[in-house]
Amino acid sequence: MMKQDIAMGLVRVTEAAALCSAKYMGRGDKIAADQAAVDGMEKAFSMLPVRGTVVIGEGELDNAPMLYIGQKLGIGQDDMVEMDIAVDPLDGTALIAKGLPNAIAVVAMGPKGSLLHAPDMYMKKIAVGAGAKGAININKSNKDNIINVAMALNKDVSEVTVIVQERERHEDIIKDAREVGARVKLFSEGDIAAVLACGFEDTGIDIMIGTGGAPEGVIAAAAIKCMGGDMQAKLVHQNEEEIERCKTMGIKDINKVLYINDLVKSDDVYFAATGITDCDLLKGVVYSKNNWGTTHSVVMRSKTGTIRFINAHHQLLKSNLVV
């Protein structure tokens, strides 16, 4: 299979998840919305000519019925290169249930062993686009990082926008950003979409700082690597059980700084995302008459640096899956 066909195949996977899940926007049922996204994504993967294994999915070590860690995806012929696959069919389950922005369907893929097997725990993250690559240091203060990013982008600090999840644990980040004079954009959920927005100048977002899910951090790192940006992270364990979980997943030093090449080891990874509800970067799914749906997606490959935005119109089947 040609490499560009792999990229287009992956975006069909996220489109399927988005089209199935978006029907539940604002209906107050995040479980049904998530299940619809999982169903759509798994069926689309069953038709994709790749040989993949889920390393980040809906559940750890077979603890989910579909898209679980260890599940084989794709047609899977023996002559195909084995791939790691990280999926989040619906990042932002509460968002879709409430009809709020920033819900997306995402998938990342790279050669076997290329994606960090991140356990389901917290991860401290800092991310920027290509213009500020090399300007961040997760061990420095929030203020130092914001000032250094401003210098790298040749901006006044008052022109820098920091995106932060609105949580009590992030009050110090918000306080530091305001004290240094930066602009602050808060979001409720969906930190993959927030990190993704850092990679594009026209979103107006320059840096993401915060603590969120570790699996989402690895998926976001794949996007940042494709865009030539930079990301650093640290796992945040809260108890002995999480320490043991890290060891089970093959992570020996849980206190080390994880650089972009630790999170995503290969220089040839793919990332695809489709908006479910409107985001800073992507428009959400729109349904129109006569069973048509419109999606807005981005698909990238780190080796070539190619980034494609795809507006697609789909004729829908009764099953909610694309033709």
Coordinates of C-alpha atoms in Angstrom, one line a residue:
M1 CA 0.0 0.0 0.0
M2 CA 1.4 3.4 -0.9
K3 CA 2.2 5.8 1.9
Q4 CA -0.3 8.5 0.8
D5 CA -3.0 5.8 0.7
I6 CA -2.2 5.0 4.3
A7 CA -2.7 8.6 5.3
M8 CA -6.0 8.8 3.4
G9 CA -7.1 5.5 4.9
L10 CA -6.5 6.8 8.4
V11 CA -8.6 9.9 7.8
R12 CA -11.4 7.7 6.7
V13 CA -11.2 5.9 10.1
T14 CA -11.6 9.2 12.0
E15 CA -14.3 10.4 9.6
A16 CA -16.3 7.2 10.4
A17 CA -15.9 7.7 14.1
A18 CA -17.0 11.4 13.9
L19 CA -20.0 10.7 11.7
C20 CA -21.3 8.0 14.0
S21 CA -20.7 9.9 17.2
A22 CA -21.9 13.4 16.1
K23 CA -25.5 12.1 15.9
Y24 CA -25.4 12.2 19.7
M25 CA -24.4 15.9 20.0
G26 CA -26.2 17.5 22.9
R27 CA -28.3 14.5 23.7
G28 CA -26.8 14.1 27.2
D29 CA -25.6 10.5 26.6
K30 CA -21.8 10.5 26.5
I31 CA -21.7 6.7 26.8
A32 CA -23.8 6.2 23.7
A33 CA -21.8 8.8 21.8
D34 CA -18.5 7.1 22.7
Q35 CA -19.8 3.7 21.8
A36 CA -20.9 5.0 18.4
A37 CA -17.5 6.5 17.8
V38 CA -15.8 3.2 18.7
D39 CA -18.1 1.2 16.5
G40 CA -17.5 3.4 13.5
M41 CA -13.8 3.5 14.0
E42 CA -13.4 -0.3 14.4
K43 CA -15.4 -1.0 11.3
A44 CA -13.4 1.4 9.3
F45 CA -10.2 -0.1 10.5
S46 CA -11.4 -3.6 9.5
M47 CA -11.2 -2.4 5.8
L48 CA -7.8 -0.7 6.1
P49 CA -4.8 -2.5 4.6
V50 CA -2.4 -2.2 7.5
R51 CA -1.1 -4.6 10.1
G52 CA -1.6 -2.8 13.4
T53 CA -1.8 -3.4 17.1
V54 CA -3.5 -1.0 19.5
V55 CA -1.0 0.3 22.1
I56 CA -3.3 3.1 23.3
G57 CA -7.0 2.5 23.2
E58 CA -10.3 2.3 25.0
G59 CA -9.1 0.0 27.8
E60 CA -5.8 -1.3 29.2
L61 CA -4.8 -4.9 28.6
D62 CA -8.0 -6.2 27.0
N63 CA -10.2 -4.5 29.6
A64 CA -12.6 -3.1 26.8
P65 CA -14.7 -5.0 24.3
M66 CA -13.4 -3.1 21.3
L67 CA -10.3 -1.0 20.4
Y68 CA -8.5 -2.4 23.5
I69 CA -4.8 -2.5 24.1
G70 CA -3.4 -5.5 22.2
Q71 CA -6.2 -5.7 19.7
K72 CA -5.1 -6.4 16.1
L73 CA -6.4 -3.9 13.5
G74 CA -6.4 -3.8 9.8
I75 CA -6.4 -6.5 7.1
G76 CA -3.1 -7.6 8.5
Q77 CA -1.3 -9.5 5.8
D78 CA 2.0 -11.1 6.8
D79 CA 4.1 -9.1 4.3
M80 CA 3.0 -5.8 5.9
V81 CA 5.1 -3.8 8.3
E82 CA 3.8 -4.1 11.9
M83 CA 2.4 -0.8 13.2
D84 CA 1.6 0.7 16.6
I85 CA -1.8 2.3 16.7
A86 CA -3.1 4.8 19.2
V87 CA -6.8 5.7 19.1
D88 CA -9.2 8.0 20.8
P89 CA -12.5 7.6 18.9
L90 CA -14.1 10.4 20.9
D91 CA -11.8 12.8 22.8
G92 CA -14.3 14.9 24.8
T93 CA -17.2 12.6 25.7
A94 CA -18.8 15.2 28.0
L95 CA -18.4 17.8 25.3
I96 CA -20.4 15.9 22.8
A97 CA -23.1 15.1 25.4
K98 CA -23.5 18.8 26.1
G99 CA -23.0 20.0 22.5
L100 CA -19.9 21.9 23.4
P101 CA -16.8 22.6 21.2
N102 CA -13.5 20.6 21.0
A103 CA -14.8 17.1 20.6
I104 CA -12.7 15.2 18.0
A105 CA -11.9 11.7 16.7
V106 CA -8.2 11.0 16.5
V107 CA -5.7 8.2 15.6
A108 CA -1.9 8.1 15.5
M109 CA 0.1 5.3 13.9
G110 CA 3.8 4.5 13.6
P111 CA 6.1 1.5 13.2
K112 CA 6.1 -1.1 16.0
G113 CA 7.7 0.2 19.1
S114 CA 7.4 3.9 18.1
L115 CA 4.6 5.0 20.4
L116 CA 5.1 5.2 24.1
H117 CA 2.8 2.7 25.8
A118 CA 1.3 5.2 28.2
P119 CA -0.9 4.0 31.1
D120 CA -4.2 5.6 32.0
M121 CA -2.9 8.2 34.4
Y122 CA -2.0 11.9 34.5
M123 CA 0.7 13.5 32.5
K124 CA 2.2 17.0 32.8
K125 CA 2.6 18.5 29.4
I126 CA 3.9 21.5 27.6
A127 CA 3.6 21.9 23.8
V128 CA 4.4 24.4 21.1
G129 CA 4.4 24.7 17.3
A130 CA 7.4 24.7 15.0
G131 CA 8.1 28.4 15.6
A132 CA 9.0 27.9 19.2
K133 CA 10.7 24.5 19.0
G134 CA 13.6 24.3 21.5
A135 CA 12.2 27.2 23.6
I136 CA 10.4 25.1 26.2
N137 CA 11.7 23.3 29.3
I138 CA 9.2 21.5 31.5
N139 CA 11.5 21.9 34.5
K140 CA 11.5 25.7 34.2
S141 CA 8.7 27.9 35.6
N142 CA 5.6 28.7 33.7
K143 CA 6.7 32.3 33.4
D144 CA 10.1 31.4 32.0
N145 CA 8.5 29.2 29.4
I146 CA 6.0 31.8 28.3
I147 CA 8.7 34.5 28.0
N148 CA 11.0 32.1 26.1
V149 CA 8.2 31.2 23.7
A150 CA 7.5 34.9 23.1
M151 CA 11.1 35.5 22.3
A152 CA 11.3 32.6 19.9
L153 CA 8.2 33.8 18.1
N154 CA 9.4 37.4 18.1
K155 CA 6.3 38.5 19.9
D156 CA 5.6 40.7 22.8
V157 CA 4.5 38.6 25.8
S158 CA 1.1 40.4 25.7
E159 CA 0.6 38.9 22.2
V160 CA 1.3 35.3 23.4
T161 CA -1.8 33.1 24.0
V162 CA -1.5 30.2 26.5
I163 CA -4.2 27.6 26.3
V164 CA -5.0 25.9 29.6
Q165 CA -7.6 23.5 30.8
E166 CA -9.9 25.1 33.3
R167 CA -9.2 23.0 36.4
E168 CA -8.3 23.8 40.0
R169 CA -4.9 22.1 39.5
H170 CA -4.0 24.7 36.9
E171 CA -4.7 27.8 38.9
D172 CA -1.0 28.5 39.2
I173 CA -0.5 28.3 35.4
I174 CA -3.4 30.7 34.9
K175 CA -2.0 33.1 37.6
D176 CA 1.5 33.0 36.2
A177 CA 0.4 33.6 32.6
R178 CA -1.7 36.6 33.7
E179 CA 1.1 38.0 35.8
V180 CA 3.6 37.9 33.0
G181 CA 1.1 39.6 30.7
A182 CA 0.1 36.8 28.4
R183 CA -3.3 36.1 27.0
V184 CA -5.1 33.0 28.5
K185 CA -7.6 30.8 26.7
L186 CA -9.4 28.3 28.9
F187 CA -11.0 25.1 27.7
S188 CA -13.1 22.6 29.6
E189 CA -12.1 19.3 28.1
G190 CA -10.4 17.8 25.0
D191 CA -6.6 18.5 25.5
I192 CA -5.7 16.7 22.2
A193 CA -7.6 19.4 20.3
A194 CA -5.8 22.1 22.5
V195 CA -2.3 20.7 21.7
L196 CA -3.2 20.3 18.0
A197 CA -4.1 24.0 17.9
C198 CA -0.6 25.0 19.0
G199 CA 0.8 23.8 15.7
F200 CA -1.0 26.3 13.5
E201 CA -0.4 30.0 13.5
D202 CA -3.9 30.9 12.3
T203 CA -5.5 29.5 15.5
G204 CA -3.8 32.2 17.5
I205 CA -2.6 29.7 20.2
D206 CA 1.1 29.6 21.0
I207 CA 1.6 27.3 23.9
M208 CA -0.3 24.6 25.8
I209 CA 0.6 23.9 29.5
G210 CA -1.2 21.6 31.9
T211 CA -1.8 18.2 33.3
G212 CA -4.1 15.7 31.6
G213 CA -4.4 12.1 30.4
A214 CA -1.1 10.4 29.5
P215 CA -2.6 8.3 26.6
E216 CA -3.9 11.6 25.1
G217 CA -0.5 13.1 25.5
V218 CA 1.1 10.5 23.3
I219 CA -1.5 10.9 20.6
A220 CA -1.0 14.7 20.8
A221 CA 2.8 14.3 20.6
A222 CA 2.4 12.4 17.3
A223 CA 0.6 15.4 15.9
I224 CA 3.1 17.8 17.2
K225 CA 6.0 15.8 15.7
C226 CA 4.2 15.7 12.3
M227 CA 4.0 19.5 12.5
G228 CA 7.6 20.0 13.5
G229 CA 6.7 21.4 16.9
D230 CA 8.0 20.4 20.3
M231 CA 6.5 18.8 23.4
Q232 CA 7.8 17.6 26.8
A233 CA 6.0 15.6 29.4
K234 CA 6.3 14.0 32.8
L235 CA 4.1 11.2 34.2
V236 CA 2.3 12.1 37.4
H237 CA 1.6 9.1 39.6
Q238 CA -0.8 9.4 42.5
N239 CA -0.4 6.0 44.2
E240 CA 1.5 2.7 44.2
E241 CA -1.0 1.1 41.8
E242 CA -0.1 3.6 39.1
I243 CA 3.6 3.0 39.6
E244 CA 3.1 -0.7 39.1
R245 CA 1.0 0.0 36.1
C246 CA 3.9 2.0 34.6
K247 CA 6.2 -1.0 35.1
T248 CA 3.6 -3.3 33.5
M249 CA 3.6 -1.0 30.5
G250 CA 7.4 -1.1 30.2
I251 CA 8.1 2.3 31.8
K252 CA 11.0 1.9 34.2
D253 CA 11.8 5.5 35.2
I254 CA 8.4 7.2 35.9
N255 CA 10.1 10.5 37.0
K256 CA 12.1 11.2 33.9
V257 CA 11.3 14.0 31.5
L258 CA 9.7 12.6 28.3
Y259 CA 10.9 14.5 25.3
I260 CA 9.2 14.4 21.9
N261 CA 11.4 11.5 20.8
D262 CA 10.6 9.5 23.9
L263 CA 6.9 9.9 23.3
V264 CA 7.1 9.2 19.6
K265 CA 10.3 7.4 18.7
S266 CA 10.0 7.1 15.0
D267 CA 10.5 9.9 12.4
D268 CA 7.7 8.3 10.2
V269 CA 4.4 8.5 12.1
Y270 CA 0.9 9.4 10.9
F271 CA -1.8 11.4 12.6
A272 CA -5.4 12.0 11.6
A273 CA -8.2 13.9 13.3
T274 CA -11.8 14.8 12.4
G275 CA -13.8 17.4 14.2
I276 CA -17.0 16.1 15.8
T277 CA -18.0 19.5 17.3
D278 CA -16.3 22.8 16.3
C279 CA -12.7 23.2 17.4
D280 CA -10.1 26.0 17.0
L281 CA -8.7 24.1 14.1
L282 CA -11.5 21.9 12.7
K283 CA -15.2 22.3 12.1
G284 CA -17.6 19.8 13.5
V285 CA -19.8 17.4 11.6
V286 CA -22.7 18.9 9.7
Y287 CA -25.7 16.8 8.6
S288 CA -27.8 17.9 5.6
K289 CA -30.9 16.6 3.9
N290 CA -31.1 13.3 2.0
N291 CA -28.6 11.5 4.3
W292 CA -25.5 13.6 3.6
G293 CA -22.9 14.6 6.1
T294 CA -19.9 16.9 5.9
T295 CA -16.6 16.4 7.8
H296 CA -13.5 18.5 8.3
S297 CA -10.3 16.6 9.0
V298 CA -6.5 17.0 9.1
V299 CA -4.1 14.2 8.3
M300 CA -0.3 14.4 8.6
R301 CA 2.9 12.4 8.1
S302 CA 6.0 13.4 10.0
K303 CA 8.5 12.0 7.4
T304 CA 7.4 14.2 4.6
G305 CA 6.0 17.0 6.7
T306 CA 2.8 16.9 4.6
I307 CA -0.3 18.3 6.2
R308 CA -3.6 17.9 4.4
F309 CA -6.9 19.5 5.4
I310 CA -9.9 17.5 4.0
N311 CA -13.4 18.7 3.6
A312 CA -15.5 15.7 2.7
H313 CA -19.2 15.1 1.9
H314 CA -20.5 11.6 2.7
Q315 CA -23.6 9.8 1.7
L316 CA -24.7 8.0 4.9
L317 CA -26.0 4.5 5.2
K318 CA -28.8 3.6 7.7
S319 CA -26.0 2.1 9.9
N320 CA -24.5 5.6 10.2
L321 CA -21.4 4.5 8.5
V322 CA -20.0 6.1 5.3
V323 CA -20.4 4.5 1.9

